[in-house]
mmCIF file of C-alpha atoms in Angstrom:
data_model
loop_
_atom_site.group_PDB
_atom_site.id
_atom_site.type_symbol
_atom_site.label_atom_id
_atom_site.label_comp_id
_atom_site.label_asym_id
_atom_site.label_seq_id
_atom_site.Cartn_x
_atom_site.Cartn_y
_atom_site.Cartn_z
ATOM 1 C CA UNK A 17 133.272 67.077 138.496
ATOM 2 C CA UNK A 18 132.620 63.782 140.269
ATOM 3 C CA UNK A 19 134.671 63.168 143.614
ATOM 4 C CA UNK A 20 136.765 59.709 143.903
ATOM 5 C CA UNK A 21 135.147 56.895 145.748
ATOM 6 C CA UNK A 22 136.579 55.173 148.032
ATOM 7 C CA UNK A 23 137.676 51.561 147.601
ATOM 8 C CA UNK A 24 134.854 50.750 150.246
ATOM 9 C CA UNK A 25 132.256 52.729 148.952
ATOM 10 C CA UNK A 26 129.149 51.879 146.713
ATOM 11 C CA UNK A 27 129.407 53.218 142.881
ATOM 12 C CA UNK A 28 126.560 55.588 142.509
ATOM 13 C CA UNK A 29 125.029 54.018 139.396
ATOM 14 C CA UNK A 30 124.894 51.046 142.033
ATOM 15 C CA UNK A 31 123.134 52.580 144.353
ATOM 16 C CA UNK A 32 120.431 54.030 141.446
ATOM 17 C CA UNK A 33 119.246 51.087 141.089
ATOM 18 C CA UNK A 34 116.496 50.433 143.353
ATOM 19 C CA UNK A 35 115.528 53.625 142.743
ATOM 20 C CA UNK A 36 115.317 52.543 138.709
ATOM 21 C CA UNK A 37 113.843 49.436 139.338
ATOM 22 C CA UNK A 38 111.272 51.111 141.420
ATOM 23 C CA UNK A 39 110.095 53.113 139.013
ATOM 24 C CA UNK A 40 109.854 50.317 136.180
ATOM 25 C CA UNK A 41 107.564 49.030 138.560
ATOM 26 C CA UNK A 42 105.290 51.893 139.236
ATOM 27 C CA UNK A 43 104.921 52.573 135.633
ATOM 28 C CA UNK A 44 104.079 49.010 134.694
ATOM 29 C CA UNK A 45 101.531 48.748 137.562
ATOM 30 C CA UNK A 46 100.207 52.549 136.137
ATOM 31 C CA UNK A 47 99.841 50.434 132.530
ATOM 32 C CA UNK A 48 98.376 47.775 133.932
ATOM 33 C CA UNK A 49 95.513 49.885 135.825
ATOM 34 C CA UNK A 50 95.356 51.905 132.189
ATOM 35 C CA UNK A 51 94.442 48.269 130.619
ATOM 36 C CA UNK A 52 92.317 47.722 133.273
ATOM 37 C CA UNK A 53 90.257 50.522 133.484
ATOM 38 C CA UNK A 54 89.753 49.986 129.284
ATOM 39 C CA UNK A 55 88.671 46.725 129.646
ATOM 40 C CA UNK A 56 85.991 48.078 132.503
ATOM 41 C CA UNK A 57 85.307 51.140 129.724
ATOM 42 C CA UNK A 58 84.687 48.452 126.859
ATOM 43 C CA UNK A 59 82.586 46.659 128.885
ATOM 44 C CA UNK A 60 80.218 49.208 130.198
ATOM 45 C CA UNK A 61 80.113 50.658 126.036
ATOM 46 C CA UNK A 62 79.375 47.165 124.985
ATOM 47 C CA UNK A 63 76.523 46.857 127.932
ATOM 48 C CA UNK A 64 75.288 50.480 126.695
ATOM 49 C CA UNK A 65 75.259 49.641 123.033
ATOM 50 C CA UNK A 66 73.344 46.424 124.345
ATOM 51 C CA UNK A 67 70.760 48.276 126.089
ATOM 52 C CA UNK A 68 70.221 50.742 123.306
ATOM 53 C CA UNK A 69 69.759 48.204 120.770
ATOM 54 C CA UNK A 70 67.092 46.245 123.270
ATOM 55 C CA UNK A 71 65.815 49.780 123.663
ATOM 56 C CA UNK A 72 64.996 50.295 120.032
ATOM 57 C CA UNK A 73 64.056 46.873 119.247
ATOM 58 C CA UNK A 74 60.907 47.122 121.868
ATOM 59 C CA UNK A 75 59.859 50.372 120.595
ATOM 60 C CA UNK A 76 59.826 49.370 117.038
ATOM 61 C CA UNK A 77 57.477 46.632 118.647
ATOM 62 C CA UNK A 78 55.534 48.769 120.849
ATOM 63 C CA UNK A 79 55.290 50.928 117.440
ATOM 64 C CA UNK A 80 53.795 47.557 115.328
ATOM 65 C CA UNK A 81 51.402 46.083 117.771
ATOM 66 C CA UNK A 82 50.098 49.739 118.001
ATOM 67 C CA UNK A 83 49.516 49.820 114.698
ATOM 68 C CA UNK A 84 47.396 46.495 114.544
ATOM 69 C CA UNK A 85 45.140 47.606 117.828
ATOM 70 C CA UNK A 86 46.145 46.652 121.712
ATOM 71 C CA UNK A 87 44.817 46.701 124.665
ATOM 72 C CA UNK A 88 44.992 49.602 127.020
ATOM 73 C CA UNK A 89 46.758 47.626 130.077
ATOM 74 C CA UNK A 90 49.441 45.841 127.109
ATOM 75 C CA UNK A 91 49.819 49.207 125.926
ATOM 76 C CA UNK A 92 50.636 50.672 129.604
ATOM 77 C CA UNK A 93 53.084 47.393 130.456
ATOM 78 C CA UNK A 94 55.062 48.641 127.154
ATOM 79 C CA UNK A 95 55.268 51.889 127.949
ATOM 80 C CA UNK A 96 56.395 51.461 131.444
ATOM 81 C CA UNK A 97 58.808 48.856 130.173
ATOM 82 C CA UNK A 98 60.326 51.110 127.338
ATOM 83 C CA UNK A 99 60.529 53.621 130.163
ATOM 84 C CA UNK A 100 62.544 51.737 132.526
ATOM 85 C CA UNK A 101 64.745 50.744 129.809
ATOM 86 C CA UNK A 102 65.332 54.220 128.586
ATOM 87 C CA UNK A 103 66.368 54.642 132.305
ATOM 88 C CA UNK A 104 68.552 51.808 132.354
ATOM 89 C CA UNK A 105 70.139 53.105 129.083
ATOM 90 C CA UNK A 106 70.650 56.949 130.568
ATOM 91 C CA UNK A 107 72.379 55.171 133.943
ATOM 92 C CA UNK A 108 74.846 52.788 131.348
ATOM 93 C CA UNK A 109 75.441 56.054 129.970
ATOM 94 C CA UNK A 110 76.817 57.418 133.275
ATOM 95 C CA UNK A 111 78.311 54.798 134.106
ATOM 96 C CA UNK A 112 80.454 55.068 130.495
ATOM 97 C CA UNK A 113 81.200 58.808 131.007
ATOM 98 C CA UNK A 114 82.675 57.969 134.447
ATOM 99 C CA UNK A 115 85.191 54.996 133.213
ATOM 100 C CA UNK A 116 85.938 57.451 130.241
ATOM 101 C CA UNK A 117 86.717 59.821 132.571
ATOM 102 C CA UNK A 118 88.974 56.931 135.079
ATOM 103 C CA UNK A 119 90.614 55.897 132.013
ATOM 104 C CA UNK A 120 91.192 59.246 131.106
ATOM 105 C CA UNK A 121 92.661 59.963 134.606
ATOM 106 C CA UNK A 122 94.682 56.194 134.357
ATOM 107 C CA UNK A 123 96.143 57.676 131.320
ATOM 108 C CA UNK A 124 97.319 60.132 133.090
ATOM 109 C CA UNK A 125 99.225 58.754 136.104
ATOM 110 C CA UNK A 126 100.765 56.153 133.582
ATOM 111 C CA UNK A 127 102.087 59.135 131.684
ATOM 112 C CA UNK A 128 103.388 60.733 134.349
ATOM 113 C CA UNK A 129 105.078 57.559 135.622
ATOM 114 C CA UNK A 130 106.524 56.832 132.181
ATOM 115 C CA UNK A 131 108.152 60.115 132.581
ATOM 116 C CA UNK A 132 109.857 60.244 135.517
ATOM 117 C CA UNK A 133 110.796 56.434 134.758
ATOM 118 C CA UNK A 134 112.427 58.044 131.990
ATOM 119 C CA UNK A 135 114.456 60.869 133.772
ATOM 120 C CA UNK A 136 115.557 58.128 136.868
ATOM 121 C CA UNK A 137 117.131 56.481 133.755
ATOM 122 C CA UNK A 138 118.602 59.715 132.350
ATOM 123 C CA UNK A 139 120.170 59.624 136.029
ATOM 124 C CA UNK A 140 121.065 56.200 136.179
ATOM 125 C CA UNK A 141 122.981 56.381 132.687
ATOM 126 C CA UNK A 142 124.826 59.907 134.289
ATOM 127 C CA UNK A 143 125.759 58.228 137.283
ATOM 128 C CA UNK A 144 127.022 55.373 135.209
ATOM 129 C CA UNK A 145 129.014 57.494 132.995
ATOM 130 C CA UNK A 146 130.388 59.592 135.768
ATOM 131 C CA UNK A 147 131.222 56.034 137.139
ATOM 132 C CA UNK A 148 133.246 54.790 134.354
ATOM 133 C CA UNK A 149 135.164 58.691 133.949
ATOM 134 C CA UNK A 150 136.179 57.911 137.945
ATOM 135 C CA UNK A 151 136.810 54.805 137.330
ATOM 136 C CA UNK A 152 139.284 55.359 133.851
ATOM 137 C CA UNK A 153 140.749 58.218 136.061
ATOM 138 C CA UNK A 154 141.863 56.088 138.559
ATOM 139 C CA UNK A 155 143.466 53.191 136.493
ATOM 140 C CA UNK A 156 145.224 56.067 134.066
ATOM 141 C CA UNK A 157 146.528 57.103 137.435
ATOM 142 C CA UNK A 158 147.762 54.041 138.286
ATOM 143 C CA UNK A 159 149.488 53.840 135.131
ATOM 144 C CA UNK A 160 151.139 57.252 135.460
ATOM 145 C CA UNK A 161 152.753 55.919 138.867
ATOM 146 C CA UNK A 162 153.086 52.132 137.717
ATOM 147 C CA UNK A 163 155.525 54.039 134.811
ATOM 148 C CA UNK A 164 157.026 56.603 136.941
ATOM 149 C CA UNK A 165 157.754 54.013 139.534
ATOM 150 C CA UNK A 166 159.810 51.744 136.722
ATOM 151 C CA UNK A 167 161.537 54.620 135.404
ATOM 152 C CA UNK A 168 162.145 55.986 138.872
ATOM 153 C CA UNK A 169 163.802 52.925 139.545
ATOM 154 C CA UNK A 170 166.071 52.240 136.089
#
């Protein structure tokens, strides 16, 4: 059962609220490094797709002069070429599975924020309805001797 505050003291749905507002805050900053961390994950996929597509495109070219006859040191510079671009592709690729996996962890922390934002407000919405029973209390009360007082004195 809530205890009677004082006329002096702070209602405790008042005093809550920092705490609430604090926690809106962390959560919006945890979707905000969520967002981030997708744009930085669509990026790096779009830079991968990029690479894979230039990767393909100079094979299928390596794979047509070839055909129609090159020279030995042409053929080397492709080859060396496609082979630092396969490497390039393989370290986009890494690069992608590590933002998956920071956006994955992002997701995460904004989860976890979301949820305790949610049970401060469960709190907040407790206090403020324990607030309101002290505070009906108290003015019934002052009914009850408001009317005893008047018939006390008829």
């Amino acid at each position: 059962m809530p205890r009677e505050p004082r006329e002096d003291e702070v209602k405790r749905s008042k005093r809550l609220q920092p705490v609430g507002q604090l926690m809106d805050e962390l959560e919006r900053e945890s979707a905000l490094r969520v967002a981030a961390a997708q744009t930085r994950l669509g990026e790096a996929q779009h830079r991968c797709r990029d690479l894979q597509r230039y990767l393909d495109e100079y094979r299928d070219m390596f794979a047509q002069r070839a055909k129609v006859g090159m020279g030995v040191s042409g053929m080397r510079d492709y080859q060396t070429f496609i082979a630092r671009l396969s490497e390039a592709v393989q370290a986009q690729q890494s690069v992608v599975e590590q933002l998956t996996a920071e956006c994955q962890r992002e997701r995460e922390v904004w989860f976890r924020a979301a949820a305790r934002k949610c049970a401060v407000g469960k709190v907040i919405d407790k206090a403020h309805s324990e607030d309101r029973t002290v505070e009906d209390r108290r003015v019934q009360r002052e009914l009850d001797e408001r009317a005893q007082r008047q018939r006390g004195g008829l």
